[in-house]
């Protein structure tokens, strides 16, 4: 008698999305990407505006929105709108060779050194040399240190 399987068969997800040494973002290839910090600023602005439109300072939020805001409050490295805007503009202006996904990951992860960044974001390996990447990471971490 055959033994029953102990796990469900793994379902293969269709699509060609992969953030490996070559970015394959499928239908999202040309879509802008937000860092966790930028997403936090955006969500806060939307919630504030909705409250103002309804004439209240506090609005009832859906549970998923509450959870998302809690997550972003916990993991967004930069909380100030101006700091997020400055970082995003700096990266876009000075590192045009980077995809918006890579830039958003760098701001979200705040890697300590080039090796860590290339391990977590493999597509950086072919775009920036270690010295330039290290200088970028130091700028991001300096901006973060000012806030702490």
Short mmCIF file of N, CA and C in Angstrom, two decimals:
data_model
loop_
_atom_site.label_atom_id
_atom_site.label_comp_id
_atom_site.label_asym_id
_atom_site.label_seq_id
_atom_site.Cartn_x
_atom_site.Cartn_y
_atom_site.Cartn_z
N UNK A 1 0.84 -1.16 0.00
CA UNK A 1 0.00 0.00 0.00
C UNK A 1 0.90 1.24 0.00
N UNK A 2 0.57 2.21 -0.86
CA UNK A 2 1.37 3.43 -1.00
C UNK A 2 1.08 4.38 0.16
N UNK A 3 2.12 5.01 0.60
CA UNK A 3 1.99 5.96 1.70
C UNK A 3 1.44 7.28 1.17
N UNK A 4 0.57 7.92 1.96
CA UNK A 4 -0.02 9.20 1.57
C UNK A 4 1.05 10.28 1.57
N UNK A 5 0.95 11.23 0.62
CA UNK A 5 1.94 12.31 0.59
C UNK A 5 1.86 13.16 1.87
N UNK A 6 3.01 13.67 2.30
CA UNK A 6 3.06 14.45 3.54
C UNK A 6 2.90 15.95 3.29
N UNK A 7 2.95 16.34 2.05
CA UNK A 7 2.80 17.76 1.72
C UNK A 7 2.08 17.90 0.39
N UNK A 8 1.49 19.06 0.19
CA UNK A 8 0.85 19.33 -1.09
C UNK A 8 1.91 19.52 -2.16
N UNK A 9 1.55 19.26 -3.38
CA UNK A 9 2.46 19.49 -4.48
C UNK A 9 2.66 20.99 -4.64
N UNK A 10 3.90 21.38 -4.85
CA UNK A 10 4.22 22.81 -4.99
C UNK A 10 3.67 23.32 -6.31
N UNK A 11 2.90 24.38 -6.22
CA UNK A 11 2.30 24.97 -7.40
C UNK A 11 3.32 25.91 -8.04
N UNK A 12 3.57 25.72 -9.33
CA UNK A 12 4.48 26.60 -10.04
C UNK A 12 3.74 27.87 -10.45
N UNK A 13 4.27 28.99 -10.06
CA UNK A 13 3.65 30.26 -10.39
C UNK A 13 4.11 30.68 -11.77
N UNK A 14 3.15 31.05 -12.61
CA UNK A 14 3.46 31.49 -13.96
C UNK A 14 4.10 32.87 -13.94
N UNK A 15 4.74 33.22 -15.02
CA UNK A 15 5.35 34.54 -15.10
C UNK A 15 6.86 34.43 -15.11
N UNK A 16 7.47 35.52 -15.44
CA UNK A 16 8.92 35.52 -15.55
C UNK A 16 9.58 36.49 -14.58
N UNK A 17 8.93 36.72 -13.45
CA UNK A 17 9.48 37.64 -12.47
C UNK A 17 10.64 37.01 -11.72
N UNK A 18 11.76 37.72 -11.69
CA UNK A 18 12.91 37.25 -10.96
C UNK A 18 13.84 38.43 -10.70
N UNK A 19 14.27 38.57 -9.47
CA UNK A 19 15.19 39.64 -9.11
C UNK A 19 16.56 39.03 -8.86
N UNK A 20 17.10 38.40 -9.89
CA UNK A 20 18.42 37.78 -9.79
C UNK A 20 19.48 38.68 -10.38
N UNK A 21 20.52 38.08 -10.95
CA UNK A 21 21.59 38.87 -11.55
C UNK A 21 21.07 39.70 -12.71
N UNK A 22 20.01 39.23 -13.33
CA UNK A 22 19.32 40.00 -14.35
C UNK A 22 17.89 40.22 -13.86
N UNK A 23 17.47 41.48 -13.85
CA UNK A 23 16.11 41.77 -13.39
C UNK A 23 15.11 41.33 -14.45
N UNK A 24 14.18 40.51 -14.04
CA UNK A 24 13.09 40.08 -14.90
C UNK A 24 11.81 40.35 -14.13
N UNK A 25 11.26 41.54 -14.34
CA UNK A 25 10.11 41.95 -13.56
C UNK A 25 8.79 41.77 -14.29
N UNK A 26 8.83 41.08 -15.41
CA UNK A 26 7.60 40.78 -16.14
C UNK A 26 6.81 42.03 -16.47
N UNK A 27 5.53 41.99 -16.19
CA UNK A 27 4.66 43.12 -16.51
C UNK A 27 5.01 44.38 -15.69
N UNK A 28 5.83 44.23 -14.67
CA UNK A 28 6.21 45.36 -13.83
C UNK A 28 7.56 45.98 -14.23
N UNK A 29 8.13 45.51 -15.31
CA UNK A 29 9.46 45.96 -15.76
C UNK A 29 9.54 47.49 -15.87
N UNK A 30 8.50 48.11 -16.41
CA UNK A 30 8.53 49.56 -16.63
C UNK A 30 7.76 50.32 -15.56
N UNK A 31 7.36 49.64 -14.51
CA UNK A 31 6.61 50.29 -13.44
C UNK A 31 7.57 50.83 -12.39
N UNK A 32 7.25 52.01 -11.86
CA UNK A 32 8.11 52.53 -10.79
C UNK A 32 7.96 51.69 -9.52
N UNK A 33 9.00 51.66 -8.74
CA UNK A 33 9.01 50.89 -7.50
C UNK A 33 9.20 51.85 -6.33
N UNK A 34 8.55 51.56 -5.22
CA UNK A 34 8.67 52.40 -4.03
C UNK A 34 9.46 51.69 -2.95
N UNK A 35 10.28 52.44 -2.26
CA UNK A 35 10.94 51.90 -1.07
C UNK A 35 9.87 51.82 0.02
N UNK A 36 10.17 51.11 1.08
CA UNK A 36 9.23 51.05 2.20
C UNK A 36 9.00 52.44 2.77
N UNK A 37 10.03 53.26 2.79
CA UNK A 37 9.90 54.63 3.30
C UNK A 37 8.98 55.46 2.42
N UNK A 38 9.15 55.37 1.10
CA UNK A 38 8.29 56.12 0.18
C UNK A 38 6.85 55.62 0.26
N UNK A 39 6.67 54.31 0.41
CA UNK A 39 5.31 53.76 0.54
C UNK A 39 4.66 54.28 1.82
N UNK A 40 5.42 54.38 2.89
CA UNK A 40 4.90 54.90 4.16
C UNK A 40 4.43 56.35 4.00
N UNK A 41 5.26 57.17 3.36
CA UNK A 41 4.90 58.57 3.14
C UNK A 41 3.63 58.66 2.29
N UNK A 42 3.56 57.85 1.25
CA UNK A 42 2.40 57.87 0.36
C UNK A 42 1.12 57.44 1.07
N UNK A 43 1.18 56.35 1.81
CA UNK A 43 0.00 55.85 2.53
C UNK A 43 -0.45 56.87 3.58
N UNK A 44 0.48 57.45 4.30
CA UNK A 44 0.13 58.45 5.31
C UNK A 44 -0.55 59.66 4.67
N UNK A 45 -0.05 60.08 3.50
CA UNK A 45 -0.64 61.23 2.81
C UNK A 45 -2.07 60.91 2.35
N UNK A 46 -2.28 59.72 1.85
CA UNK A 46 -3.62 59.32 1.39
C UNK A 46 -4.59 59.27 2.57
N UNK A 47 -4.18 58.69 3.67
CA UNK A 47 -5.05 58.60 4.85
C UNK A 47 -5.37 59.99 5.38
N UNK A 48 -4.37 60.85 5.43
CA UNK A 48 -4.59 62.22 5.90
C UNK A 48 -5.57 62.96 4.99
N UNK A 49 -5.36 62.83 3.69
CA UNK A 49 -6.25 63.50 2.73
C UNK A 49 -7.68 62.98 2.82
N UNK A 50 -7.84 61.70 2.96
CA UNK A 50 -9.19 61.14 3.11
C UNK A 50 -9.88 61.70 4.34
N UNK A 51 -9.12 61.82 5.42
CA UNK A 51 -9.67 62.38 6.64
C UNK A 51 -10.09 63.82 6.46
N UNK A 52 -9.27 64.59 5.74
CA UNK A 52 -9.59 66.00 5.50
C UNK A 52 -10.82 66.14 4.61
N UNK A 53 -10.92 65.27 3.59
CA UNK A 53 -12.07 65.32 2.69
C UNK A 53 -13.36 65.00 3.43
N UNK A 54 -13.26 64.15 4.42
CA UNK A 54 -14.44 63.77 5.19
C UNK A 54 -14.65 64.69 6.38
N UNK A 55 -13.79 65.70 6.53
CA UNK A 55 -13.93 66.67 7.60
C UNK A 55 -13.60 66.14 8.98
N UNK A 56 -12.80 65.08 9.02
CA UNK A 56 -12.41 64.50 10.31
C UNK A 56 -10.90 64.42 10.39
N UNK A 57 -10.40 64.44 11.59
CA UNK A 57 -8.96 64.27 11.76
C UNK A 57 -8.59 62.79 11.84
N UNK A 58 -9.55 61.97 12.13
CA UNK A 58 -9.31 60.54 12.22
C UNK A 58 -10.39 59.81 11.43
N UNK A 59 -9.99 58.86 10.62
CA UNK A 59 -10.98 58.10 9.85
C UNK A 59 -10.89 56.63 10.23
N UNK A 60 -11.98 55.94 10.01
CA UNK A 60 -12.01 54.50 10.26
C UNK A 60 -11.22 53.84 9.14
N UNK A 61 -10.29 52.99 9.52
CA UNK A 61 -9.44 52.34 8.53
C UNK A 61 -9.75 50.85 8.47
N UNK A 62 -9.65 50.33 7.26
CA UNK A 62 -9.82 48.90 7.06
C UNK A 62 -8.68 48.17 7.78
N UNK A 63 -8.96 46.97 8.28
CA UNK A 63 -7.92 46.23 9.01
C UNK A 63 -6.63 46.02 8.20
N UNK A 64 -6.76 45.79 6.89
CA UNK A 64 -5.56 45.57 6.08
C UNK A 64 -4.72 46.85 6.01
N UNK A 65 -5.38 48.00 5.97
CA UNK A 65 -4.67 49.27 5.95
C UNK A 65 -3.96 49.51 7.28
N UNK A 66 -4.62 49.17 8.36
CA UNK A 66 -4.00 49.31 9.69
C UNK A 66 -2.75 48.44 9.77
N UNK A 67 -2.85 47.19 9.33
CA UNK A 67 -1.70 46.28 9.37
C UNK A 67 -0.57 46.78 8.47
N UNK A 68 -0.92 47.28 7.29
CA UNK A 68 0.10 47.78 6.38
C UNK A 68 0.82 48.99 6.99
N UNK A 69 0.07 49.89 7.60
CA UNK A 69 0.69 51.05 8.23
C UNK A 69 1.59 50.63 9.40
N UNK A 70 1.16 49.65 10.17
CA UNK A 70 2.00 49.14 11.26
C UNK A 70 3.30 48.56 10.72
N UNK A 71 3.20 47.80 9.63
CA UNK A 71 4.38 47.20 9.01
C UNK A 71 5.33 48.29 8.52
N UNK A 72 4.78 49.28 7.81
CA UNK A 72 5.62 50.34 7.27
C UNK A 72 6.22 51.20 8.38
N UNK A 73 5.47 51.43 9.45
CA UNK A 73 6.02 52.18 10.59
C UNK A 73 7.21 51.44 11.20
N UNK A 74 7.12 50.13 11.22
CA UNK A 74 8.18 49.32 11.81
C UNK A 74 9.41 49.22 10.91
N UNK A 75 9.21 49.03 9.62
CA UNK A 75 10.33 48.69 8.74
C UNK A 75 10.82 49.80 7.82
N UNK A 76 10.08 50.88 7.67
CA UNK A 76 10.56 52.00 6.86
C UNK A 76 11.75 52.64 7.59
N UNK A 77 12.86 52.76 6.91
CA UNK A 77 14.08 53.28 7.54
C UNK A 77 14.05 54.79 7.71
N UNK A 78 13.32 55.47 6.83
CA UNK A 78 13.25 56.93 6.86
C UNK A 78 11.79 57.33 7.03
N UNK A 79 11.54 58.21 7.98
CA UNK A 79 10.15 58.55 8.31
C UNK A 79 9.74 59.93 7.78
N UNK A 80 10.70 60.83 7.60
CA UNK A 80 10.40 62.19 7.18
C UNK A 80 10.24 62.28 5.66
N UNK A 81 9.16 62.92 5.25
CA UNK A 81 8.86 63.07 3.83
C UNK A 81 10.01 63.73 3.08
N UNK A 82 10.58 64.79 3.64
CA UNK A 82 11.65 65.52 2.96
C UNK A 82 12.89 64.64 2.79
N UNK A 83 13.23 63.85 3.80
CA UNK A 83 14.40 62.97 3.73
C UNK A 83 14.19 61.89 2.66
N UNK A 84 12.99 61.34 2.61
CA UNK A 84 12.68 60.32 1.60
C UNK A 84 12.79 60.93 0.20
N UNK A 85 12.22 62.11 0.02
CA UNK A 85 12.27 62.78 -1.28
C UNK A 85 13.71 63.08 -1.69
N UNK A 86 14.52 63.55 -0.74
CA UNK A 86 15.93 63.86 -1.03
C UNK A 86 16.69 62.60 -1.45
N UNK A 87 16.51 61.52 -0.72
CA UNK A 87 17.19 60.26 -1.05
C UNK A 87 16.77 59.74 -2.42
N UNK A 88 15.48 59.74 -2.67
CA UNK A 88 14.98 59.23 -3.95
C UNK A 88 15.51 60.07 -5.11
N UNK A 89 15.49 61.40 -4.95
CA UNK A 89 15.98 62.29 -6.00
C UNK A 89 17.48 62.10 -6.22
N UNK A 90 18.24 61.98 -5.14
CA UNK A 90 19.68 61.77 -5.23
C UNK A 90 19.99 60.48 -6.00
N UNK A 91 19.31 59.42 -5.67
CA UNK A 91 19.55 58.15 -6.35
C UNK A 91 19.16 58.22 -7.82
N UNK A 92 18.04 58.84 -8.10
CA UNK A 92 17.58 58.93 -9.49
C UNK A 92 18.53 59.79 -10.33
N UNK A 93 18.99 60.91 -9.76
CA UNK A 93 19.87 61.83 -10.49
C UNK A 93 21.28 61.27 -10.66
N UNK A 94 21.83 60.65 -9.61
CA UNK A 94 23.22 60.22 -9.64
C UNK A 94 23.45 58.78 -10.05
N UNK A 95 22.39 58.00 -10.10
CA UNK A 95 22.54 56.58 -10.47
C UNK A 95 21.46 56.18 -11.47
N UNK A 96 21.44 56.85 -12.63
CA UNK A 96 20.39 56.55 -13.62
C UNK A 96 20.49 55.13 -14.19
N UNK A 97 21.64 54.51 -14.05
CA UNK A 97 21.80 53.15 -14.56
C UNK A 97 21.06 52.11 -13.72
N UNK A 98 20.64 52.51 -12.52
CA UNK A 98 19.91 51.59 -11.65
C UNK A 98 18.42 51.63 -11.97
N UNK A 99 17.81 50.48 -11.96
CA UNK A 99 16.37 50.37 -12.13
C UNK A 99 15.69 50.89 -10.86
N UNK A 100 14.49 51.39 -10.97
CA UNK A 100 13.81 51.92 -9.77
C UNK A 100 13.65 50.84 -8.71
N UNK A 101 13.52 49.58 -9.11
CA UNK A 101 13.45 48.47 -8.16
C UNK A 101 14.73 48.39 -7.33
N UNK A 102 15.87 48.51 -8.00
CA UNK A 102 17.16 48.44 -7.29
C UNK A 102 17.32 49.63 -6.34
N UNK A 103 16.95 50.81 -6.80
CA UNK A 103 17.05 51.99 -5.93
C UNK A 103 16.16 51.84 -4.71
N UNK A 104 14.93 51.37 -4.92
CA UNK A 104 14.01 51.22 -3.79
C UNK A 104 14.52 50.17 -2.81
N UNK A 105 15.13 49.12 -3.31
CA UNK A 105 15.67 48.09 -2.43
C UNK A 105 16.85 48.63 -1.62
N UNK A 106 17.70 49.43 -2.24
CA UNK A 106 18.83 50.00 -1.52
C UNK A 106 18.36 50.88 -0.36
N UNK A 107 17.33 51.69 -0.59
CA UNK A 107 16.80 52.56 0.47
C UNK A 107 16.10 51.73 1.54
N UNK A 108 15.41 50.68 1.15
CA UNK A 108 14.69 49.85 2.12
C UNK A 108 15.62 49.00 2.97
N UNK A 109 16.66 48.47 2.35
CA UNK A 109 17.53 47.53 3.06
C UNK A 109 18.66 48.20 3.85
N UNK A 110 19.12 49.35 3.40
CA UNK A 110 20.23 50.06 4.07
C UNK A 110 21.40 49.12 4.36
N UNK A 111 21.90 48.50 3.33
CA UNK A 111 23.02 47.56 3.47
C UNK A 111 24.26 48.28 4.01
N UNK A 112 25.10 47.54 4.71
CA UNK A 112 26.30 48.11 5.31
C UNK A 112 27.47 48.19 4.34
N UNK A 113 27.58 47.22 3.43
CA UNK A 113 28.70 47.24 2.50
C UNK A 113 28.28 46.70 1.14
N UNK A 114 29.17 46.89 0.16
CA UNK A 114 28.88 46.51 -1.22
C UNK A 114 28.61 45.02 -1.36
N UNK A 115 29.34 44.21 -0.63
CA UNK A 115 29.16 42.76 -0.71
C UNK A 115 27.75 42.37 -0.26
N UNK A 116 27.30 42.93 0.84
CA UNK A 116 25.94 42.64 1.32
C UNK A 116 24.90 43.10 0.30
N UNK A 117 25.08 44.28 -0.25
CA UNK A 117 24.13 44.82 -1.23
C UNK A 117 24.05 43.92 -2.46
N UNK A 118 25.20 43.47 -2.95
CA UNK A 118 25.21 42.62 -4.14
C UNK A 118 24.66 41.23 -3.86
N UNK A 119 24.76 40.79 -2.62
CA UNK A 119 24.17 39.50 -2.24
C UNK A 119 22.65 39.60 -2.20
N UNK A 120 22.15 40.68 -1.63
CA UNK A 120 20.70 40.86 -1.49
C UNK A 120 20.04 41.36 -2.77
N UNK A 121 20.80 42.10 -3.58
CA UNK A 121 20.29 42.65 -4.85
C UNK A 121 21.29 42.25 -5.94
N UNK A 122 21.25 41.02 -6.41
CA UNK A 122 22.28 40.49 -7.32
C UNK A 122 22.45 41.29 -8.61
N UNK A 123 21.42 41.96 -9.07
CA UNK A 123 21.52 42.70 -10.33
C UNK A 123 22.46 43.90 -10.24
N UNK A 124 22.84 44.30 -9.03
CA UNK A 124 23.78 45.42 -8.86
C UNK A 124 25.19 45.05 -9.31
N UNK A 125 25.52 43.78 -9.30
CA UNK A 125 26.88 43.32 -9.60
C UNK A 125 27.38 43.81 -10.95
N UNK A 126 26.49 43.90 -11.93
CA UNK A 126 26.90 44.29 -13.28
C UNK A 126 26.71 45.78 -13.55
N UNK A 127 26.25 46.53 -12.55
CA UNK A 127 25.92 47.94 -12.80
C UNK A 127 26.83 48.92 -12.09
N UNK A 128 27.31 48.58 -10.90
CA UNK A 128 28.15 49.50 -10.13
C UNK A 128 29.38 48.76 -9.63
N UNK A 129 30.53 49.44 -9.69
CA UNK A 129 31.72 48.82 -9.09
C UNK A 129 31.63 48.97 -7.57
N UNK A 130 32.41 48.18 -6.86
CA UNK A 130 32.33 48.14 -5.40
C UNK A 130 32.56 49.50 -4.75
N UNK A 131 33.50 50.29 -5.26
CA UNK A 131 33.80 51.59 -4.65
C UNK A 131 32.62 52.55 -4.79
N UNK A 132 32.02 52.59 -5.96
CA UNK A 132 30.89 53.50 -6.18
C UNK A 132 29.68 53.04 -5.36
N UNK A 133 29.45 51.74 -5.32
CA UNK A 133 28.34 51.21 -4.53
C UNK A 133 28.57 51.47 -3.04
N UNK A 134 29.79 51.28 -2.57
CA UNK A 134 30.10 51.53 -1.16
C UNK A 134 29.86 52.99 -0.80
N UNK A 135 30.26 53.91 -1.69
CA UNK A 135 30.03 55.34 -1.44
C UNK A 135 28.53 55.64 -1.36
N UNK A 136 27.75 55.02 -2.23
CA UNK A 136 26.30 55.20 -2.20
C UNK A 136 25.71 54.69 -0.90
N UNK A 137 26.14 53.52 -0.47
CA UNK A 137 25.64 52.94 0.78
C UNK A 137 26.02 53.80 1.98
N UNK A 138 27.21 54.36 1.96
CA UNK A 138 27.63 55.25 3.05
C UNK A 138 26.75 56.50 3.10
N UNK A 139 26.39 57.04 1.93
CA UNK A 139 25.50 58.21 1.88
C UNK A 139 24.13 57.87 2.48
N UNK A 140 23.61 56.71 2.12
CA UNK A 140 22.30 56.29 2.64
C UNK A 140 22.38 56.10 4.15
N UNK A 141 23.42 55.45 4.62
CA UNK A 141 23.55 55.20 6.06
C UNK A 141 23.85 56.47 6.85
N UNK A 142 24.55 57.42 6.24
CA UNK A 142 24.76 58.72 6.90
C UNK A 142 23.43 59.44 7.07
N UNK A 143 22.60 59.41 6.03
CA UNK A 143 21.28 60.04 6.11
C UNK A 143 20.44 59.38 7.19
N UNK A 144 20.58 58.09 7.32
CA UNK A 144 19.83 57.36 8.36
C UNK A 144 20.35 57.69 9.75
N UNK A 145 21.67 57.82 9.90
CA UNK A 145 22.27 58.11 11.21
C UNK A 145 21.84 59.47 11.72
N UNK A 146 21.65 60.42 10.82
CA UNK A 146 21.23 61.76 11.21
C UNK A 146 19.85 61.71 11.85
N UNK A 147 19.02 60.77 11.42
CA UNK A 147 17.66 60.67 11.90
C UNK A 147 17.55 59.94 13.24
N UNK A 148 18.52 59.15 13.59
CA UNK A 148 18.41 58.32 14.80
C UNK A 148 18.83 59.08 16.04
#
